[in-house]
Structure formats: C-alpha cells, structure tokens
Amino acid sequence: MDVTYLICHRRPERSFHIKGHQFPVCARCTGFYISVILYCIYAFFNYINYSMQFLIFAVLLLIPAAIDGFTQFFELRESNNTLRLITGLCGGLGLIILIKAFKFYFL
C-alpha cells in the first residue's frame, strides 16, 4: 500500500524534475517543506516573539497558497511550478509560524 499520497499528490506535471528524475513531492509541497525546515532551524537558535501582529502576518502568508490552490482545483486557471514553489514557500512559513505559536501558547 502506497501511503505517500498522504504527504502530496505527486503529479508529474506539477513536480520538478532533475535529469529526468521527479522530485518526491510537487512544487508547492517542496516550498512548504523547505520553509518549514528552515524556519524550525532558525527558531531553534533564535527567540521568536509570537505577537498578535506576527500571527496576522502568518495568516496573510497562507492566503497566496490558498488562492493558487483553489483556483487550480476549480480549473479557473493553470498555475506553473515557479508560482507553486513561491506560494508554497509563503504558505509553509505561515503554517509553521502558526503551529509554533500554538505550541508556544498552549503547550
């Protein structure tokens, strides 16, 4: 049973390829994973003040990925891998900030 669909749809036309080999995740998920990993490394070495303004900023970072994803899902337009990567980087950063803030305040 292939459980990799749980982390990404892995559609070839929405994934990066290097020398004929497809990335294990799509372009948007690549951006999400890169920004999550980099933020976790940064937050490990630096104190982060999770103020209300910072949390609003995090929510705003999620909006481009949501717009790009939903407009593609409803076939209103077709995105490209560069835009998917950029919206994934923004969305991943917003998501990890919210997750870390939740951990900071509630755990």
CSV table of C-alpha atoms in Angstrom, one decimal, residues 1-82:
chain,number,residue,atom,x,y,z
A,1,MET,CA,0.0,0.0,0.0
A,2,ASP,CA,1.4,3.4,-1.1
A,3,VAL,CA,0.9,6.0,1.7
A,4,THR,CA,3.0,8.7,0.0
A,5,TYR,CA,-0.3,10.3,-1.3
A,6,LEU,CA,-0.8,11.4,2.3
A,7,ILE,CA,2.0,13.9,2.0
A,8,CYS,CA,1.5,15.1,-1.6
A,9,HIS,CA,-0.4,14.2,-4.8
A,10,ARG,CA,3.0,13.9,-6.6
A,11,ARG,CA,1.5,14.7,-10.0
A,12,PRO,CA,4.4,14.7,-12.6
A,13,GLU,CA,3.3,17.9,-14.4
A,14,ARG,CA,3.2,19.8,-11.1
A,15,SER,CA,6.6,18.5,-9.8
A,16,PHE,CA,10.2,19.5,-10.5
A,17,HIS,CA,12.4,17.1,-12.4
A,18,ILE,CA,16.2,16.9,-12.3
A,19,LYS,CA,18.0,14.9,-15.0
A,20,GLY,CA,14.7,13.0,-15.7
A,21,HIS,CA,14.0,12.2,-12.1
A,22,GLN,CA,10.9,13.6,-10.5
A,23,PHE,CA,11.0,15.2,-7.0
A,24,PRO,CA,9.3,13.1,-4.4
A,25,VAL,CA,6.7,15.9,-3.8
A,26,CYS,CA,5.1,18.6,-6.0
A,27,ALA,CA,6.4,22.1,-6.4
A,28,ARG,CA,4.1,23.6,-3.8
A,29,CYS,CA,4.9,20.9,-1.2
A,30,THR,CA,8.6,21.4,-2.0
A,31,GLY,CA,8.1,25.1,-1.0
A,32,PHE,CA,6.2,24.1,2.1
A,33,TYR,CA,8.8,21.6,3.3
A,34,ILE,CA,11.7,24.0,2.6
A,35,SER,CA,10.2,26.9,4.5
A,36,VAL,CA,9.1,24.7,7.4
A,37,ILE,CA,12.6,23.1,7.8
A,38,LEU,CA,14.4,26.5,7.5
A,39,TYR,CA,12.0,28.2,10.0
A,40,CYS,CA,12.4,25.4,12.5
A,41,ILE,CA,16.2,25.7,12.3
A,42,TYR,CA,16.0,29.4,12.7
A,43,ALA,CA,13.6,29.2,15.6
A,44,PHE,CA,15.8,26.7,17.3
A,45,PHE,CA,18.7,29.2,17.5
A,46,ASN,CA,16.7,32.4,18.0
A,47,TYR,CA,13.9,33.6,20.3
A,48,ILE,CA,10.7,34.3,18.4
A,49,ASN,CA,8.1,36.7,19.9
A,50,TYR,CA,4.7,35.4,18.7
A,51,SER,CA,2.8,38.7,19.0
A,52,MET,CA,-0.6,39.2,17.5
A,53,GLN,CA,0.9,41.2,14.6
A,54,PHE,CA,3.2,38.3,13.8
A,55,LEU,CA,0.3,35.8,13.9
A,56,ILE,CA,-1.7,38.1,11.5
A,57,PHE,CA,1.3,38.1,9.2
A,58,ALA,CA,1.4,34.3,9.3
A,59,VAL,CA,-2.3,34.1,8.3
A,60,LEU,CA,-1.6,36.5,5.4
A,61,LEU,CA,1.2,34.3,4.2
A,62,LEU,CA,-1.2,31.4,3.8
A,63,ILE,CA,-3.6,33.4,1.5
A,64,PRO,CA,-1.5,33.2,-1.7
A,65,ALA,CA,-1.2,29.4,-1.5
A,66,ALA,CA,-4.9,29.0,-0.8
A,67,ILE,CA,-5.8,31.3,-3.8
A,68,ASP,CA,-3.4,29.5,-6.1
A,69,GLY,CA,-4.5,26.0,-5.0
A,70,PHE,CA,-8.3,26.7,-5.1
A,71,THR,CA,-8.2,28.5,-8.5
A,72,GLN,CA,-6.3,25.5,-9.9
A,73,PHE,CA,-8.7,23.0,-8.2
A,74,PHE,CA,-11.7,24.7,-9.6
A,75,GLU,CA,-10.0,24.9,-13.0
A,76,LEU,CA,-10.2,28.7,-13.2
A,77,ARG,CA,-6.6,28.9,-14.3
A,78,GLU,CA,-3.5,26.8,-14.6
A,79,SER,CA,-0.5,27.7,-12.4
A,80,ASN,CA,3.1,27.0,-13.1
A,81,ASN,CA,5.8,25.3,-11.0
A,82,THR,CA,7.6,28.6,-10.2
